[in-house]
Coordinates of C-alpha atoms and ligand atoms in Angstrom, one line a residue:
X1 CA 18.1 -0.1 33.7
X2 CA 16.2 -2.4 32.5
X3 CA 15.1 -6.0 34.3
X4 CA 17.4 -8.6 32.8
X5 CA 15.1 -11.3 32.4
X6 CA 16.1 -15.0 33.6
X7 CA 16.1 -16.7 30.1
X8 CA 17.1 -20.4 30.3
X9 CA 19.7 -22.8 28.7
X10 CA 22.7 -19.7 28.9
X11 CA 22.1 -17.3 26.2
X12 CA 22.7 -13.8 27.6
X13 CA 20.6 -11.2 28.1
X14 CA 22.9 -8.1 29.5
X15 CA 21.7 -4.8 31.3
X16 CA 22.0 -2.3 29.0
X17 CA 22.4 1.2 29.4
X18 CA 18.8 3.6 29.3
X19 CA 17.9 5.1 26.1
X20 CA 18.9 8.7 25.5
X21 CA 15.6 10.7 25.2
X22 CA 14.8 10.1 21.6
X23 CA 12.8 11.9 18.9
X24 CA 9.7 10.9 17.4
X25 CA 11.5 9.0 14.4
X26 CA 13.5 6.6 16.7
X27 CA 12.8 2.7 16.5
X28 CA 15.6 2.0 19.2
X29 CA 17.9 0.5 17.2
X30 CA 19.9 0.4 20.6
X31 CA 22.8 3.2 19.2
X32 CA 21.2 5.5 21.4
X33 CA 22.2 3.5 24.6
X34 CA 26.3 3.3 23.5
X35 CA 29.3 5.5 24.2
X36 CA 29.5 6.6 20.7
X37 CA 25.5 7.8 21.2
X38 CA 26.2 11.2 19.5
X39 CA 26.6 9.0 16.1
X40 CA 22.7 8.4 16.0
X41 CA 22.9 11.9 14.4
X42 CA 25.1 10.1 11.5
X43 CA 23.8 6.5 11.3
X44 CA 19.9 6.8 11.5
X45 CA 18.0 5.5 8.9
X46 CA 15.0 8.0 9.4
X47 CA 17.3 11.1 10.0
X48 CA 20.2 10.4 7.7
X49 CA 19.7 7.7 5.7
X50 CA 22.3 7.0 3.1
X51 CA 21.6 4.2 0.9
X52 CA 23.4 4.3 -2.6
X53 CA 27.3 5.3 -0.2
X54 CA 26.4 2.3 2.1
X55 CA 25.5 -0.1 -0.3
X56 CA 28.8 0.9 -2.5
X57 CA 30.7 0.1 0.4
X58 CA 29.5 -2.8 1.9
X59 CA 28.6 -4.4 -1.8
X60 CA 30.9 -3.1 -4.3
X61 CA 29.8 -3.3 -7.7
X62 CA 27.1 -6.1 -7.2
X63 CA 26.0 -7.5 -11.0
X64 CA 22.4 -7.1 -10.6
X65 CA 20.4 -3.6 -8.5
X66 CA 17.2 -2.7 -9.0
X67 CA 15.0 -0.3 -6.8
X68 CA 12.6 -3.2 -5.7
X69 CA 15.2 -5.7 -4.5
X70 CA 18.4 -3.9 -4.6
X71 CA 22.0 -5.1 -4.8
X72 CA 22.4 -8.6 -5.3
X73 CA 24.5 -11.5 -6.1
X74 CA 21.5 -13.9 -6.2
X75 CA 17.9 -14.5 -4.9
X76 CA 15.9 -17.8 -4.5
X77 CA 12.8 -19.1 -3.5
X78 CA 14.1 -21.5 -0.4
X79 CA 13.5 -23.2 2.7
X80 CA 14.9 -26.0 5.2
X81 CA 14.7 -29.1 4.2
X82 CA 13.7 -30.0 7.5
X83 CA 12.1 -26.6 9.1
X84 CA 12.6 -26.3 12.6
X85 CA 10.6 -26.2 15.3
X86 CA 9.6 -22.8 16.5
X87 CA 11.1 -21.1 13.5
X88 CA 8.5 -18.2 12.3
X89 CA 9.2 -19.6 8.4
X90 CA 11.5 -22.8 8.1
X91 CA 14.4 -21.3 10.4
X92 CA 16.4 -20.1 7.7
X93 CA 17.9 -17.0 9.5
X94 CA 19.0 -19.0 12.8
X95 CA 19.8 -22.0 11.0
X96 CA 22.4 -19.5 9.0
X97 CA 23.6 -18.0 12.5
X98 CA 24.2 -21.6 13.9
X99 CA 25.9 -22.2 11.3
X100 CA 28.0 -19.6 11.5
X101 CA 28.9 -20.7 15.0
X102 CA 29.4 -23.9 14.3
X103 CA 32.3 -23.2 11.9
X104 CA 34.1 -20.6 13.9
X105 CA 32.9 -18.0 11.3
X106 CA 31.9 -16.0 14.3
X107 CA 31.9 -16.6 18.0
X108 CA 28.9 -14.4 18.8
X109 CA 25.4 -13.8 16.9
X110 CA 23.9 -11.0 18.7
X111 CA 19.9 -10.9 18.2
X112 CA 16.0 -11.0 20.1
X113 CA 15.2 -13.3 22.0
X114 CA 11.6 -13.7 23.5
X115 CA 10.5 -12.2 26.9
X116 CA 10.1 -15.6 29.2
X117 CA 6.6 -13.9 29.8
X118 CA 5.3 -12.9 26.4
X119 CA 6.8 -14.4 23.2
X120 CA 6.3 -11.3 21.6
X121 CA 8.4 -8.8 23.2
X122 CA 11.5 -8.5 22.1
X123 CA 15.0 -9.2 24.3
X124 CA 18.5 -8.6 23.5
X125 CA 20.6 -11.5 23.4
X126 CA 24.0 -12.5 23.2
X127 CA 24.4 -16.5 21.5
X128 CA 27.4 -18.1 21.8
X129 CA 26.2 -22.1 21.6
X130 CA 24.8 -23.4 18.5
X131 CA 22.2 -24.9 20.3
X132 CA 21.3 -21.3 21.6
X133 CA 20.0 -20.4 18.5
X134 CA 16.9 -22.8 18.6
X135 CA 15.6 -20.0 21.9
X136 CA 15.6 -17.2 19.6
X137 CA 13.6 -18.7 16.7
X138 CA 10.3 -16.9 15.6
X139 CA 9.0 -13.2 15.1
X140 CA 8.4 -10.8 17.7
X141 CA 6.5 -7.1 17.5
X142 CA 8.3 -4.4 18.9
X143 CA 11.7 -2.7 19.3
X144 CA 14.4 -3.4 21.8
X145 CA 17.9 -1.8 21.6
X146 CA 19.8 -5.0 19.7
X147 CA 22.9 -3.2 18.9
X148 CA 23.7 -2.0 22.1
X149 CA 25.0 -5.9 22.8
X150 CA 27.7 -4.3 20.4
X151 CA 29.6 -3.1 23.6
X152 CA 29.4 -6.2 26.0
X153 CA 29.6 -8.3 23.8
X154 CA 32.9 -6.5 22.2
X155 CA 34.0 -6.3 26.1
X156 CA 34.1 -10.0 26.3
X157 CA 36.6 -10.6 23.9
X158 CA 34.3 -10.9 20.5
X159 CA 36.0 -10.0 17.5
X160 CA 34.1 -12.3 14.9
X161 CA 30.3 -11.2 15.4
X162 CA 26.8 -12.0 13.3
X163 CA 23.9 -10.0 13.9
X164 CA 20.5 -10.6 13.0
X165 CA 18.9 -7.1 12.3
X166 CA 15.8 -5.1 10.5
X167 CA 16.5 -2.7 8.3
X168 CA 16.5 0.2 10.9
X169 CA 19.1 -1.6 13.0
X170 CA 21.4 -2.8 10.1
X171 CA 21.4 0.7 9.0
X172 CA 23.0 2.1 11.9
X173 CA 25.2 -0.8 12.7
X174 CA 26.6 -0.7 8.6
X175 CA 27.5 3.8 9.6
X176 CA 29.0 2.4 12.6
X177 CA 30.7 -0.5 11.7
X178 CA 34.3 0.8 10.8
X179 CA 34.7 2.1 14.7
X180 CA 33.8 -1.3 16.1
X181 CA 37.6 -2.8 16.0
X182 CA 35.7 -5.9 14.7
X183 CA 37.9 -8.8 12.6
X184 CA 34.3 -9.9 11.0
X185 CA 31.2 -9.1 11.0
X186 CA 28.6 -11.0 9.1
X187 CA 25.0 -9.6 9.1
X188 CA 21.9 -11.8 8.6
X189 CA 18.9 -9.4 7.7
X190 CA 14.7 -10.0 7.7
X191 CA 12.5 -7.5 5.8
X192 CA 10.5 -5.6 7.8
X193 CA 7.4 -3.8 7.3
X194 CA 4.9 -2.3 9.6
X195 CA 6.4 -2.8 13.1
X196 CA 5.0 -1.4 16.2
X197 CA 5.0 -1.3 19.8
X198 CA 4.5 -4.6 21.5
X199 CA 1.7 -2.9 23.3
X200 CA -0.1 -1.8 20.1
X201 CA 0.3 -5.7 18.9
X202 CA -1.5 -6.7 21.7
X203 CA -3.8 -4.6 21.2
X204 CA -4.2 -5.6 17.5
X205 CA -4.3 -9.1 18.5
X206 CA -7.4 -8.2 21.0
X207 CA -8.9 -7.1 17.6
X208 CA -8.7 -10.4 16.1
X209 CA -9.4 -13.2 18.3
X210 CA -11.0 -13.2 21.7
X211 CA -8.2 -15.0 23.4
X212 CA -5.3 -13.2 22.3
X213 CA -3.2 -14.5 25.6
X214 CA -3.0 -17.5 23.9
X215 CA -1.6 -16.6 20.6
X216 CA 1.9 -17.5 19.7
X217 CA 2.5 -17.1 16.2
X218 CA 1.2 -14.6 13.5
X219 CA 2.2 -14.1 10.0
X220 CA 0.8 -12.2 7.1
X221 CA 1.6 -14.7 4.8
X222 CA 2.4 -14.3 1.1
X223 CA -1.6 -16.1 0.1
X224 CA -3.3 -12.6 1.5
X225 CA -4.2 -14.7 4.7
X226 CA -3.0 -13.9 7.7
X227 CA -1.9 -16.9 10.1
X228 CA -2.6 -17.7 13.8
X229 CA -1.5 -20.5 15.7
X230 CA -2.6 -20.9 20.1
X231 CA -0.8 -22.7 22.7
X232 CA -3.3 -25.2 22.6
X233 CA -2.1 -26.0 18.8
X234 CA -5.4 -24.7 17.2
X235 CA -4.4 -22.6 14.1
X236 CA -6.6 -19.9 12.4
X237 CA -6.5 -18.7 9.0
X238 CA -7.8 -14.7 8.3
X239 CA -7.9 -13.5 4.7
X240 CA -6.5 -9.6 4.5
X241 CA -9.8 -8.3 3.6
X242 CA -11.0 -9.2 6.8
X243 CA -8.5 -7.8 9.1
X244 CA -9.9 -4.9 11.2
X245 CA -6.7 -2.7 9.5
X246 CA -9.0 0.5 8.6
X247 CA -10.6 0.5 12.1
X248 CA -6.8 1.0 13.8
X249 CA -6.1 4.3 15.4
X250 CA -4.3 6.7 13.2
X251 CA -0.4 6.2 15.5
X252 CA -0.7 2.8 15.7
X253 CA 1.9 2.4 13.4
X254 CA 4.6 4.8 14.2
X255 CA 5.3 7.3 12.1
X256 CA 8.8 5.6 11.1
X257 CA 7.8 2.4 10.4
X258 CA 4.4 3.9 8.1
X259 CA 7.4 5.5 6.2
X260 CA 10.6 3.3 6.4
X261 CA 12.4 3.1 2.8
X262 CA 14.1 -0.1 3.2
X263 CA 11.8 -2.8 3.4
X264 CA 14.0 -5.2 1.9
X265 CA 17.1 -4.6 4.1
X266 CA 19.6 -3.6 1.3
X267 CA 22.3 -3.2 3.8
X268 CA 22.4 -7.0 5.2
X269 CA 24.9 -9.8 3.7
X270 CA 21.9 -11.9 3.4
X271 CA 18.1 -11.0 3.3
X272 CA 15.7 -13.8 4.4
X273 CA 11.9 -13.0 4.1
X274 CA 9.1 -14.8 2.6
X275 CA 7.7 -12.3 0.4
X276 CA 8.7 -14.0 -3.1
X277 CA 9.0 -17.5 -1.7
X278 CA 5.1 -17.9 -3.2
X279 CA 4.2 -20.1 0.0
X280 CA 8.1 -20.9 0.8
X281 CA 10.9 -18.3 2.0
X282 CA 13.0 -16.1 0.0
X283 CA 16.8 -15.4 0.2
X284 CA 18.4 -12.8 -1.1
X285 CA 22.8 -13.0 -1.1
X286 CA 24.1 -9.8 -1.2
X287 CA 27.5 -10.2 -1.7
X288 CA 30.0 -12.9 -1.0
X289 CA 30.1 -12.7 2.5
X290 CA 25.9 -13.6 2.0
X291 CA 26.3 -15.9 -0.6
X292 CA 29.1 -18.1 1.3
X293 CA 26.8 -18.1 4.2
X294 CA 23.9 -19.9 2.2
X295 CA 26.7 -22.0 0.8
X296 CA 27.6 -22.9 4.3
X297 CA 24.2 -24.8 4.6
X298 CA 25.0 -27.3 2.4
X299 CA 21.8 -29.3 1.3
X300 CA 20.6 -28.8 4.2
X301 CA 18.7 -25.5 2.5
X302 CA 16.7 -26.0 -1.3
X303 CA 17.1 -22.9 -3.0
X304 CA 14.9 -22.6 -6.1
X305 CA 14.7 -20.0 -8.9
X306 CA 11.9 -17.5 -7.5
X307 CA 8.3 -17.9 -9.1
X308 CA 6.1 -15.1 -10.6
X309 CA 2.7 -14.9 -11.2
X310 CA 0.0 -12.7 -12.0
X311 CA -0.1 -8.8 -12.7
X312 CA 0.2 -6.3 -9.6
X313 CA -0.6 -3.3 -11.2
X314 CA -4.4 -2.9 -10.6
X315 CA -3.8 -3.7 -6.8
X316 CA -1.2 -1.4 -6.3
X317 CA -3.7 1.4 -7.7
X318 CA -6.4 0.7 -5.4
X319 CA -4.2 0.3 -2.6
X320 CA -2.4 3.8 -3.3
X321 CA -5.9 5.3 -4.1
X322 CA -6.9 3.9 -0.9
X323 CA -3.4 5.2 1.1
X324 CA -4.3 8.9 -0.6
X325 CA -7.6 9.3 0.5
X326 CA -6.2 8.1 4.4
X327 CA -3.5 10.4 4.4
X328 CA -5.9 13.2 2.9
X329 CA -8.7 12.6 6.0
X330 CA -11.0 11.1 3.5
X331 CA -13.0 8.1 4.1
X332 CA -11.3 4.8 2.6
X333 CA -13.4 3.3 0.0
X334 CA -14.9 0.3 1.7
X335 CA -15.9 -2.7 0.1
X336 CA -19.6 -3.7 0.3
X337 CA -20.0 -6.5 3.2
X338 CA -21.1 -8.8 0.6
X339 CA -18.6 -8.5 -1.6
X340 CA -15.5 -8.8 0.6
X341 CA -16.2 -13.1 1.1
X342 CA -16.1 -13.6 -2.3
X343 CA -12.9 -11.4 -3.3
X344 CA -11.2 -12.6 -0.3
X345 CA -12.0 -16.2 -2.0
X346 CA -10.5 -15.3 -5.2
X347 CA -7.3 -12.8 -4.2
X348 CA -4.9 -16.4 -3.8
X349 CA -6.3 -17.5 -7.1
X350 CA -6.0 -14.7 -9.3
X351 CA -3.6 -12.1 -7.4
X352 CA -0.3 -11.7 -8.0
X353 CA 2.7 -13.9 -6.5
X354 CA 5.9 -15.0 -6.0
X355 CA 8.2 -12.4 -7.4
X356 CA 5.2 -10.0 -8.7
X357 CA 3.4 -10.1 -4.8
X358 CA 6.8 -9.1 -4.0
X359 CA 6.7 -6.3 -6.0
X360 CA 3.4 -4.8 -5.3
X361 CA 4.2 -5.1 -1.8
X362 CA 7.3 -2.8 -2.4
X363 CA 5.5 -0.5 -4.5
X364 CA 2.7 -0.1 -1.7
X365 CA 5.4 0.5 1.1
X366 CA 7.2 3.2 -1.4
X367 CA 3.5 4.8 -2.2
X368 CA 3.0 4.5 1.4
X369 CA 6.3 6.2 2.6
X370 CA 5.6 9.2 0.7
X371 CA 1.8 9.8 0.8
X372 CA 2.4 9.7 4.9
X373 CA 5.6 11.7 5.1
X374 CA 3.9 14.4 2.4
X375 CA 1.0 14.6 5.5
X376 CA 2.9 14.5 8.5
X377 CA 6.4 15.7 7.9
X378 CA 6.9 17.2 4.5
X379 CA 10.2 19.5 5.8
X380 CA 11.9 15.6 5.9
X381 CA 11.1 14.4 2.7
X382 CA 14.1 16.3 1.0
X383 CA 16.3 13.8 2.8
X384 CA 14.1 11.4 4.1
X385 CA 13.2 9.7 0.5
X386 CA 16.0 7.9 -1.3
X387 CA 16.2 7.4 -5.2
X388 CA 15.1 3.4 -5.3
X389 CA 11.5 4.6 -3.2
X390 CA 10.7 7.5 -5.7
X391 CA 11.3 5.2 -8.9
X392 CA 8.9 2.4 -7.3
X393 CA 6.0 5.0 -6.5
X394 CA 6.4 6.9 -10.1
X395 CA 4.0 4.2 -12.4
X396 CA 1.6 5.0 -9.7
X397 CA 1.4 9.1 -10.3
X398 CA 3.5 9.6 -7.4
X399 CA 6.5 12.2 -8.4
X400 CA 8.1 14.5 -6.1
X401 CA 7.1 18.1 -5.7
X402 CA 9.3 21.0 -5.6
X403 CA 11.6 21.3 -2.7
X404 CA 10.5 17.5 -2.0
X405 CA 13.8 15.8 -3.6
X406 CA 16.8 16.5 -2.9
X407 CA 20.2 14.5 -2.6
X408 CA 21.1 12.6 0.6
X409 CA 21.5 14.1 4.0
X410 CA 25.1 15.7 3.8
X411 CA 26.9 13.2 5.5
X412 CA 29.4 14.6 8.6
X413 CA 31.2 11.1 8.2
X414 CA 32.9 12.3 5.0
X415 CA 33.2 10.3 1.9
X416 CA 32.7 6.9 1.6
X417 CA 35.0 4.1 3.3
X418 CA 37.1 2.1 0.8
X419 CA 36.3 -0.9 3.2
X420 CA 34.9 -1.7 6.1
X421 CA 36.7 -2.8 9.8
X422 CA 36.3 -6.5 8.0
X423 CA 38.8 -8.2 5.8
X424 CA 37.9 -7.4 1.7
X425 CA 34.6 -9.8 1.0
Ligands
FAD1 C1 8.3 -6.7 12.5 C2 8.6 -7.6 11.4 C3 8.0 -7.5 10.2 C4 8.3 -8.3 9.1 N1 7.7 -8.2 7.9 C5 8.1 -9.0 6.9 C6 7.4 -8.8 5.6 O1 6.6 -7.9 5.4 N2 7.9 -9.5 4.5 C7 8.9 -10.5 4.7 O2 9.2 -11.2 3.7 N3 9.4 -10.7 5.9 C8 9.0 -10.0 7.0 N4 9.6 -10.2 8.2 C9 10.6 -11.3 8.4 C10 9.8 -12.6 8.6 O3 8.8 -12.5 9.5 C11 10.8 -13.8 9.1 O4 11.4 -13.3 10.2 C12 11.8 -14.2 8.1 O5 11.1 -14.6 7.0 C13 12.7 -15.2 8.7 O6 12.0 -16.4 9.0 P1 12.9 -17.7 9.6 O7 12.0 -18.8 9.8 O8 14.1 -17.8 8.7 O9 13.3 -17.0 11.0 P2 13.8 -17.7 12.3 O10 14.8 -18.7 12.0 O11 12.6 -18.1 13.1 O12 14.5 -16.5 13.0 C14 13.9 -15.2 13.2 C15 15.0 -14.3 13.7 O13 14.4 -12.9 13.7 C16 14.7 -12.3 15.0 N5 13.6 -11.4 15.3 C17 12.4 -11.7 15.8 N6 11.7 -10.6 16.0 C18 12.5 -9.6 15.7 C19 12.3 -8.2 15.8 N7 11.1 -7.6 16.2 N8 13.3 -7.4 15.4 C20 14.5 -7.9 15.0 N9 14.7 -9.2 14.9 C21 13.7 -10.1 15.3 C22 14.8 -13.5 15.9 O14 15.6 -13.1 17.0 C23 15.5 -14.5 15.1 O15 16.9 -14.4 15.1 C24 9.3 -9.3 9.3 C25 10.0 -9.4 10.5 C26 9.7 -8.6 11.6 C27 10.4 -8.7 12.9

């Protein structure tokens, strides 16, 4: 078991059960440590994932799909109009959850709360109060097994529940969902790219300051800057080009998050990321269970029309030129020291944003995806690979092989569910 750690103010943070042993394409989504365990076989993202049957049945027909931002109802550039303190963007994602709460929507919002001895490792928690929400605010690097607080949490009488997931942990709950005996469920997603373990962050951190005990916030934001902020309220600001990324040992990203195919979190009611906000978050509703949630916030929440700006295409070449020659053992094409100040200068001026940053960033995750599975586990890619990630990389000469496409794992769930365990959205 693991320690239960003492967090204050009442929010729970249950025992849960040990992890199963796990292959190398688990993130710990938590399924692993439930009674119904033998259903990580069915639910995984990495191992069976299952895109277009999910999003049918937890979408419908939604009026507007494409493969960079998938189904949707709407999407806006937003943020609080007062942020809130702690939040990693403006609070957004908890502020929804609160909400939620507040209304009787939901009586529990399960979700991560920090470790009371490093704000960066992740902690299952169990929010009941409003209030709760404000200990759970902010990003943390890692995995920790969130939807194994299905079970307690289900054991204490919740019926109406709202979890706040990444992609790999909304996948699993949405395969899951139906045997839950839930009367709602609302699900509140983030994007999610390059996780890790929170050891590795640390150790990335070590790379970029020399006082990396005292960092409690870091963003790559949407500008091509990365942002730190210390407990003593200093705040740094490091453009991409000069992050240490090419000097990382080759596993420090796992394998699954180097290849995940849902940055976006397609499954979630509501997506809330910052990748299109152009300086501001992003929102995307879903379906009508997402957009009532956003509604829920009143004016509380501006929500904008989403900017774009710029032309991707050139930086997604020399990123996926760059990504080849990695995954092929050759030497990445460095930039000449002198150069790198002065492009690093102009990349917020003249790069692209808003929607178009967006964009390139999917594209580069898709490329990504495939270039590493294509090195390191070509006998998944059949499966592995869904339609939206092979139509993003295809501009940038990246088209399946033979043998290397292939329709979804066959699914021992059957056909699609009409509906879900929740009432018709
Ligand atoms: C590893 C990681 C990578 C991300 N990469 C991107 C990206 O590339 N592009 C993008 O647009 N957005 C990304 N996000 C989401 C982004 O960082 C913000 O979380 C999001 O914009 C919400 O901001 P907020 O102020 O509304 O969140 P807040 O109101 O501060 O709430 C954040 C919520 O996220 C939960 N959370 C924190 N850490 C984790 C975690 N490790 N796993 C699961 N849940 C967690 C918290 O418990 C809390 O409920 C990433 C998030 C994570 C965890």
């Amino acid at each position: 078991m693991r320690d239960t750690p003492d967090l204050s103010g009442g929010l729970q943070t249950p025992s849960l059960p040990d992890a199963a042993p796990r292959g190398a394409m688990c993130t710990d989504c938590g399924l692993s440590r439930m009674a119904i365990a033998p259903r990580c076989g069915t639910a995984c993202q990495f191992t069976v994932p299952d895109f277009e049957r999910r999003q049918a049945a937890v979408h419908g027909d939604a009026p507007e799909d494409d493969p960079w931002f998938g189904p949707r109802l709407s999407m806006h550039r937003a943020r609080m109009r007062a942020p809130k303190p702690g939040a990693q963007w403006t609070g957004i994602t908890t502020s929804l959850a609160a909400r939620m709460l507040e209304t009787g929507e939901v009586t529990a919002v399960l979700t991560l709360a920090p470790h009371p001895d490093d704000p960066f490792r992740p902690v299952p928690a169990i929010v009941t109060d409003p209030a709760e929400m404000a200990q759970v605010r902010g990003m943390r690097m890692g995995y920790a097994p969130l939807l194994a607080l299905l079970e307690p949490a289900v054991a204490q009488g919740h019926r109406r529940i709202a979890v706040i997931g990444i992609p790999c942990q909304v996948h699993a709950l949405r395969a899951i969902e139906a045997e839950l005996g839930l009367d709602r469920l609302l699900v509140i997603g983030t994007p999610c790219s390059d996780n890790t373990t929170t050891e590795n962050f640390h150790a990335f951190l070590a790379r970029l300051t020399d006082r990396p005990d005292d960092v409690t916030y870091l963003e790559f934001r949407a500008d091509y800057r990365v942002e730190m902020r210390f407990r003593d309220g200093a705040r740094r600001l490091i453009p991409f080009l000069k992050l240490p990324l090419s000097d990382l040992p080759d596993d420090f990203w796992p394998l699954t998050c180097r290849t995940c195919t849902d940055y976006s979190n397609r499954l979630a009611d509501v997506t809330v990321g910052y990748m299109a906000g152009d300086g501001d978050q992003w929102v995307i509703a879903r379906n009508a269970d997402g957009a009532a949630m956003l509604r829920a916030l009143g004016d509380e929440i501006v929500l904008e029309p989403p900017a774009s700006k710029g032309d991707r295409t050139r930086a997604v070449q020399g990123f996926v030129e760059n990504t080849r020659r990695a995954a092929g053992g050759l030497p990445l094409r460095r930039m000449p020291g002198w150069l790198r100040p002065i492009v690093a200068w102009l990349q917020p001026k003249v790069g692209p944003k808003g929607v178009e940053f967006a964009r390139a960033r999917l594209e580069m995750k898709a490329a990504e995806a495939v270039l590493h599975l294509r090195r390191a586990a070509p006998h998944r890619m059949r499966h592995m690979i869904p339609d939206h990630v092979w139509r993003l990389a295809a501009p940038y000469g990246i088209t399946a092989a033979p043998g290397e496409r292939g329709p979804a794992a066959p699914s021992p769930e059957g056909p699609a569910p009409d509906a879900t365990a929740t009432p018709p959205r």
